[in-house]
Amino acid sequence: MDPSLPPAEELVLVDRELARLDVHRAQLLARRDWLLRVLHAPVAAPVPVPVRPEATPRSAQNVLLSLGGGLLAVAAVAFTLVSWGSMGIGGRAAVLGAVTSAALLAPVALLRKGLRSTAESVAALGLVLTLLDAYALHRVALADTGALSYTATAAGVLAAVWGGYGAALTRLRIPLPAAVVAAQLPLPLGTLAAGGGVLSFAWAALATAVLDLAVARRTTPAPVRITAFVTAGVLGGWALLTGLALSAGTPLRATPLLLACAAVLLYGAVRIAPTALPAAALAGLALIASAGGLLRSALPEVWTVPGYAVCAVVLAGVALGGREVFAVVRPTAGSTEGSTAPSAAGAVRRGLGLAGGGVLGLALVWALPPVAAGLLGPLARSGAPWSGAHAEPLLEGYPATAPLVLLLAAATLATVPRLWARCGTLALTWALLTALPVSLGFPYAATSTLLLLTAAGALGVAVRPALLTRGLPDPEPLAAPVAGPAPTRGAAPAEVVAWLAFAGGLASALGAVALGLDVRAATFAVLGVVLALCAGVAALGTGARRLVAACGAVLAAAGLVGAGAVAAHAGPAVTGLALLAVPAGTAGVGAWLRRRPVAVAVEGAGAAVALCALGLTVGRPAMLALALALAGVLAAATAVRPERRPVVSWAAAALFLLATWVRLAVWEVATPEAYTLPVTVPALAVGVLRRRRDPEASSWTAYGPGLAVTLLPSLLAAWTDPEWARPLLLGLGALVVTLLGARFRLQALLVLGGVVLALDGLHELAPYVVQVVGALPRWLPPALAGLLLLAVGATYEQRLRDARRLRERLGRMR
């Protein structure tokens, strides 16, 4: 309480405090009551979680019925095979008849009571029993009948019985599909029983497949339709494979079968929409095989593949009407307006086109070996370059009709106004020109000329790709931004064509260069043409192709220089010096082009040629020194340009240094200072220039590397040098460096010079110290060491203060 307040005011404060305490007490009491109720409340029993059954009653019922039917079928089989012989004819007939009749009649009563699943199981047992009846009948009464003929007849009878049984009990799902499966056997097995061969069996299988399609088209139950479709595919596929196999040996016999297969497939493609595309493709394959087989039987063997290719192109052209495969999209008759679902006719056309394209693709694979031989054949040279000997043919006896397939495919694709077709036309034309010399046996000069013309044409297309992309539809635009015009991909077709043509042109150029190495004059002529072509692309092309072409031009120029040196009978070292003319030229071209991207490519290729030139001179150190010096001059001239200075200046310094070292090694100079001083002098000069531009730069960065390069190797040499001249000169030099460091307060000079001076002096005093130590009594060195320790201990604090001052002074230096 505050006694300074008047009594009335203090009374008011006391009443307020008591009221606040009462409110707080009431809150605490209410909270206490709630906590007591929670603690003493009865614990609720856990709510039971319903357990989900792992199997439904329906699935359990099906499992039980399936197991029961299967066990009964096993029992019936065991009875027929094991216990059959112990019963007479009457007993056997009575047992089989009773059991089979009971199994077939029981589903009628079961269906009336609504037990459909049980009826299905019992009906399946009855069908198995009918099979056993047929087997038993053959074993007892018809044992002399042939197995194939009896099986065919029994299958027909069972198919009719099962079909009638399923038609009578329409609620059963097993009998009708089983009847369809049984109906597959009568015709094929009957044909084999009658002595028919593979071709007759294929015809019977095809006829059965036709019947299956008819059943599938006219029946409603889904299980029957699915079964009929599957069996039709199996037997029809067998007939088609048989026709294709026979077409390779006896095309005249296989042609009617293939045509029949094609007709059936086309009918299925038109009538059955889901299978239209694959059925039409298989039909096209059958048509091509039949027509190509007839051509093969009438033409020489070398025309076999071109004949199939012609048939494929004709089929694709007739089916597609000159349009590409995926262009036909129309609404079906039952589709809504505006739908884009393909019609049956469109699917058939596409399927036939796919068949033609696939066969043509296989023919192209057959025609590729001459292309590879024309491109890689010169690399198989067995003799030395310029020997006049040419590589042996890699494809001796390969059919000369391979280029016709390439020509046919190129002409076909040229009629399709699509980007992929134009690219294919370009690639096939290049392949055709590459394969012609191999297939037709062109002479050496004609082969080289054709390769160069191919390279020139391809590179020309790479420079002007609009020649092939003209007339193509505009590409679809990309997603439009929120504001502004929508970006387009108009340059994409041209870029694709340009890169494809550029790759082909480079490949042909490399092949021409490899082929030109056979003859000296051809080498110069081919390299000159390649140089002109690459320079043209570098001048007129765009993008990365321009850079690659520029590098190719530099390499071609290097090849000309090297070939000239070899023709002049120059050794490797002289050839390397001659090659330095190429980086000299690229440096001039780079200075003319300045900051253009192609300048980097030209100068980079020139640097690569310079490295090769230096490698050629390694065998003669004197020539290597000269080559390094010339390369250093070129690098220094390039470093004059501001955009090249940060990188090339270091390369120039390294080249000059290497040239100096190699020259000293040639002169048999073993003095280390001769190798280190050429590094120290320019390094110190650079350090001085840097300190002028940046006074805050550390002396270790500016002068440390240059001084260490000379002082440290000289110190190592002085310690092993018995003469007095090197230690004396080293000590004088270290003294000068130390004094300069103290004068200009440079830490690097003071530390390096002082350390070297101290070690050099220690080296000079070491012999005398050894002599004095050897002359003194042995007790004297320990005594002197003890006195030294006492003196140091007595002045320890002063010595620490002096050391601290020295460290601070060194720290203030730069």
Coordinates of C-alpha atoms in Angstrom, one line a residue, residues 462-706:
A462 CA 23.9 -26.4 -96.4
V463 CA 24.5 -22.8 -97.3
R464 CA 21.1 -22.3 -99.1
P465 CA 18.8 -24.9 -97.5
A466 CA 15.8 -23.0 -98.9
L467 CA 16.3 -24.8 -102.1
L468 CA 14.9 -28.0 -100.5
T469 CA 12.5 -26.5 -98.0
R470 CA 10.6 -24.4 -100.6
G471 CA 7.0 -25.5 -100.8
L472 CA 6.8 -27.1 -97.4
P473 CA 3.9 -26.1 -95.1
D474 CA 4.7 -23.6 -92.4
P475 CA 5.5 -25.1 -89.1
E476 CA 3.1 -24.9 -86.3
P477 CA 3.6 -21.9 -84.0
L478 CA 4.8 -22.2 -80.5
A479 CA 2.6 -21.2 -77.5
A480 CA 1.8 -17.5 -77.8
P481 CA 3.0 -15.3 -74.9
V482 CA 0.7 -13.2 -72.8
A483 CA 1.4 -10.1 -74.9
G484 CA 3.1 -9.6 -78.2
P485 CA 3.2 -11.7 -81.4
A486 CA 3.4 -15.5 -81.2
P487 CA 6.8 -16.9 -82.0
T488 CA 7.2 -19.3 -84.9
R489 CA 9.6 -22.0 -85.8
G490 CA 10.0 -21.0 -89.4
A491 CA 13.7 -21.6 -89.4
A492 CA 13.5 -25.2 -88.1
P493 CA 13.0 -27.0 -91.4
A494 CA 15.9 -25.1 -93.0
E495 CA 18.1 -25.8 -90.1
V496 CA 17.4 -29.5 -90.2
V497 CA 18.1 -29.7 -93.9
A498 CA 21.2 -27.6 -93.6
W499 CA 22.8 -29.7 -90.9
L500 CA 22.0 -32.9 -92.8
A501 CA 23.5 -31.6 -96.0
F502 CA 26.5 -30.2 -94.1
A503 CA 27.2 -33.6 -92.5
G504 CA 27.0 -35.3 -95.9
G505 CA 29.2 -32.8 -97.5
L506 CA 31.9 -33.2 -94.9
A507 CA 31.8 -36.9 -95.1
S508 CA 32.2 -36.8 -98.9
A509 CA 35.1 -34.3 -98.6
L510 CA 36.9 -36.6 -96.1
G511 CA 36.4 -39.5 -98.4
A512 CA 37.8 -37.6 -101.3
V513 CA 40.8 -36.6 -99.3
A514 CA 41.5 -40.2 -98.3
L515 CA 41.1 -41.3 -101.9
G516 CA 43.4 -38.5 -103.1
L517 CA 46.3 -39.8 -101.0
D518 CA 46.8 -42.5 -103.6
V519 CA 48.3 -40.1 -106.2
R520 CA 50.4 -37.0 -105.5
A521 CA 48.7 -34.7 -108.0
A522 CA 45.3 -35.8 -106.8
T523 CA 46.3 -35.0 -103.2
F524 CA 47.0 -31.3 -104.1
A525 CA 43.9 -31.0 -106.3
V526 CA 41.5 -32.5 -103.7
L527 CA 42.9 -30.5 -100.8
G528 CA 42.7 -27.3 -102.9
V529 CA 39.0 -28.0 -103.8
V530 CA 38.2 -28.9 -100.2
L531 CA 39.9 -25.7 -99.0
A532 CA 37.8 -23.6 -101.4
L533 CA 34.6 -25.4 -100.4
C534 CA 35.2 -25.0 -96.7
A535 CA 36.2 -21.3 -97.1
G536 CA 33.0 -20.7 -99.1
V537 CA 30.8 -22.2 -96.4
A538 CA 32.7 -20.2 -93.8
A539 CA 32.1 -17.0 -95.7
L540 CA 28.5 -17.6 -96.7
G541 CA 27.2 -20.0 -94.1
T542 CA 25.6 -19.3 -90.7
G543 CA 25.7 -20.5 -87.2
A544 CA 27.9 -23.3 -86.0
R545 CA 28.3 -24.7 -89.5
R546 CA 30.3 -21.6 -90.4
L547 CA 32.7 -22.3 -87.5
V548 CA 33.2 -25.9 -88.4
A549 CA 33.8 -25.0 -92.0
A550 CA 36.4 -22.5 -91.0
C551 CA 38.3 -25.1 -89.0
G552 CA 38.0 -27.4 -92.0
A553 CA 39.5 -24.8 -94.3
V554 CA 42.5 -24.3 -91.9
L555 CA 43.1 -28.0 -91.8
A556 CA 42.9 -28.3 -95.6
A557 CA 45.5 -25.4 -95.8
A558 CA 47.7 -27.3 -93.4
G559 CA 47.4 -30.4 -95.5
L560 CA 48.5 -28.5 -98.6
V561 CA 51.5 -27.0 -96.8
G562 CA 52.5 -30.4 -95.4
A563 CA 52.0 -32.1 -98.7
G564 CA 54.2 -29.5 -100.4
A565 CA 56.9 -30.0 -97.8
V566 CA 56.8 -33.8 -98.3
A567 CA 56.8 -33.4 -102.1
A568 CA 60.0 -31.3 -101.7
H569 CA 61.6 -34.2 -99.8
A570 CA 61.8 -32.2 -96.6
G571 CA 62.2 -33.9 -93.3
P572 CA 59.7 -33.9 -90.4
A573 CA 61.5 -30.9 -88.7
V574 CA 61.5 -28.8 -91.9
T575 CA 57.8 -29.8 -92.5
G576 CA 57.0 -28.6 -89.0
L577 CA 58.6 -25.2 -89.6
A578 CA 56.7 -25.0 -92.9
L579 CA 53.4 -25.7 -91.1
L580 CA 54.0 -22.6 -88.9
A581 CA 52.9 -20.6 -92.0
V582 CA 49.4 -21.8 -91.3
P583 CA 49.0 -20.3 -87.8
A584 CA 50.7 -17.2 -89.2
G585 CA 48.0 -16.9 -91.8
T586 CA 45.2 -17.6 -89.3
A587 CA 46.6 -14.9 -87.0
G588 CA 46.3 -12.4 -89.9
V589 CA 42.8 -13.6 -90.7
G590 CA 41.8 -13.4 -87.0
A591 CA 43.1 -9.8 -86.8
W592 CA 41.0 -9.0 -89.9
L593 CA 37.9 -10.6 -88.5
R594 CA 38.5 -9.1 -85.0
R595 CA 35.7 -10.1 -82.5
R596 CA 33.6 -12.2 -84.9
P597 CA 32.9 -15.7 -83.6
V598 CA 34.5 -17.3 -86.7
A599 CA 37.8 -15.6 -85.8
V600 CA 38.0 -17.8 -82.6
A601 CA 37.5 -20.9 -84.7
V602 CA 40.1 -19.9 -87.3
E603 CA 42.7 -19.0 -84.7
G604 CA 41.9 -22.1 -82.6
A605 CA 42.5 -24.4 -85.6
G606 CA 45.7 -22.5 -86.3
A607 CA 46.9 -23.1 -82.8
A608 CA 46.2 -26.8 -83.2
V609 CA 48.3 -26.9 -86.4
A610 CA 51.0 -25.1 -84.5
L611 CA 51.1 -27.8 -81.9
C612 CA 51.4 -30.4 -84.6
A613 CA 54.2 -28.4 -86.1
L614 CA 56.1 -28.3 -82.8
G615 CA 55.6 -32.0 -82.4
L616 CA 57.2 -32.7 -85.8
T617 CA 60.4 -30.8 -84.7
V618 CA 60.9 -32.7 -81.5
G619 CA 63.5 -35.0 -83.1
R620 CA 65.8 -32.1 -83.8
P621 CA 66.2 -29.8 -80.7
A622 CA 67.8 -27.0 -82.6
M623 CA 64.8 -26.9 -85.0
L624 CA 62.5 -27.2 -82.0
A625 CA 64.0 -24.1 -80.4
L626 CA 63.6 -22.2 -83.7
A627 CA 60.0 -23.4 -84.0
L628 CA 59.2 -22.4 -80.4
A629 CA 60.7 -19.0 -81.0
L630 CA 58.6 -18.5 -84.2
A631 CA 55.5 -19.6 -82.4
G632 CA 56.3 -17.2 -79.6
V633 CA 56.6 -14.4 -82.1
L634 CA 53.2 -15.3 -83.6
A635 CA 51.6 -15.5 -80.1
A636 CA 53.2 -12.1 -79.2
A637 CA 51.8 -10.5 -82.3
T638 CA 48.4 -11.9 -81.5
A639 CA 48.6 -10.7 -77.9
V640 CA 48.8 -7.1 -79.2
R641 CA 45.1 -7.3 -79.8
P642 CA 43.2 -6.4 -76.6
E643 CA 40.6 -9.2 -76.9
R644 CA 43.4 -11.8 -77.1
R645 CA 45.9 -10.4 -74.6
P646 CA 44.7 -12.1 -71.4
V647 CA 45.3 -15.6 -72.7
V648 CA 47.8 -15.4 -75.6
S649 CA 50.3 -13.2 -73.7
W650 CA 51.0 -16.0 -71.3
A651 CA 51.3 -18.5 -74.1
A652 CA 53.9 -16.2 -75.8
A653 CA 55.9 -15.9 -72.7
A654 CA 55.9 -19.7 -72.2
L655 CA 56.9 -20.3 -75.8
F656 CA 59.8 -17.8 -75.6
L657 CA 61.0 -19.4 -72.4
L658 CA 60.8 -22.9 -73.8
A659 CA 62.7 -21.7 -76.9
T660 CA 65.4 -20.3 -74.7
W661 CA 65.7 -23.5 -72.6
V662 CA 65.8 -25.7 -75.6
R663 CA 68.5 -23.6 -77.2
L664 CA 70.6 -23.6 -74.0
A665 CA 70.2 -27.4 -73.9
V666 CA 71.4 -27.6 -77.5
W667 CA 74.5 -25.5 -76.4
E668 CA 75.0 -28.0 -73.5
V669 CA 74.7 -25.2 -71.0
A670 CA 74.4 -26.7 -67.5
T671 CA 74.5 -23.5 -65.4
P672 CA 71.0 -23.2 -63.8
E673 CA 71.2 -19.4 -63.9
A674 CA 71.2 -19.5 -67.6
Y675 CA 67.7 -21.1 -67.4
T676 CA 66.3 -19.1 -64.6
L677 CA 67.4 -15.6 -65.4
P678 CA 65.3 -15.5 -68.6
V679 CA 62.3 -16.1 -66.4
T680 CA 63.3 -13.7 -63.6
V681 CA 64.0 -10.6 -65.7
P682 CA 60.6 -10.5 -67.5
A683 CA 58.8 -11.6 -64.3
L684 CA 60.3 -8.7 -62.3
A685 CA 59.5 -6.3 -65.2
V686 CA 55.9 -7.4 -65.1
G687 CA 55.9 -7.0 -61.3
V688 CA 57.2 -3.4 -61.6
L689 CA 54.5 -2.6 -64.1
R690 CA 51.8 -4.1 -61.9
R691 CA 53.0 -2.2 -58.8
R692 CA 52.8 1.0 -60.8
R693 CA 49.2 0.3 -61.8
D694 CA 48.2 -1.0 -58.4
P695 CA 50.4 0.3 -55.5
E696 CA 48.4 -1.8 -53.0
A697 CA 49.5 -5.0 -54.7
S698 CA 51.6 -7.3 -52.4
S699 CA 55.3 -7.7 -53.1
W700 CA 55.0 -11.4 -52.9
T701 CA 52.6 -11.4 -55.9
A702 CA 54.6 -8.9 -57.9
Y703 CA 58.2 -10.0 -57.2
G704 CA 58.1 -13.2 -55.2
P705 CA 57.8 -15.7 -58.2
G706 CA 60.4 -14.0 -60.3

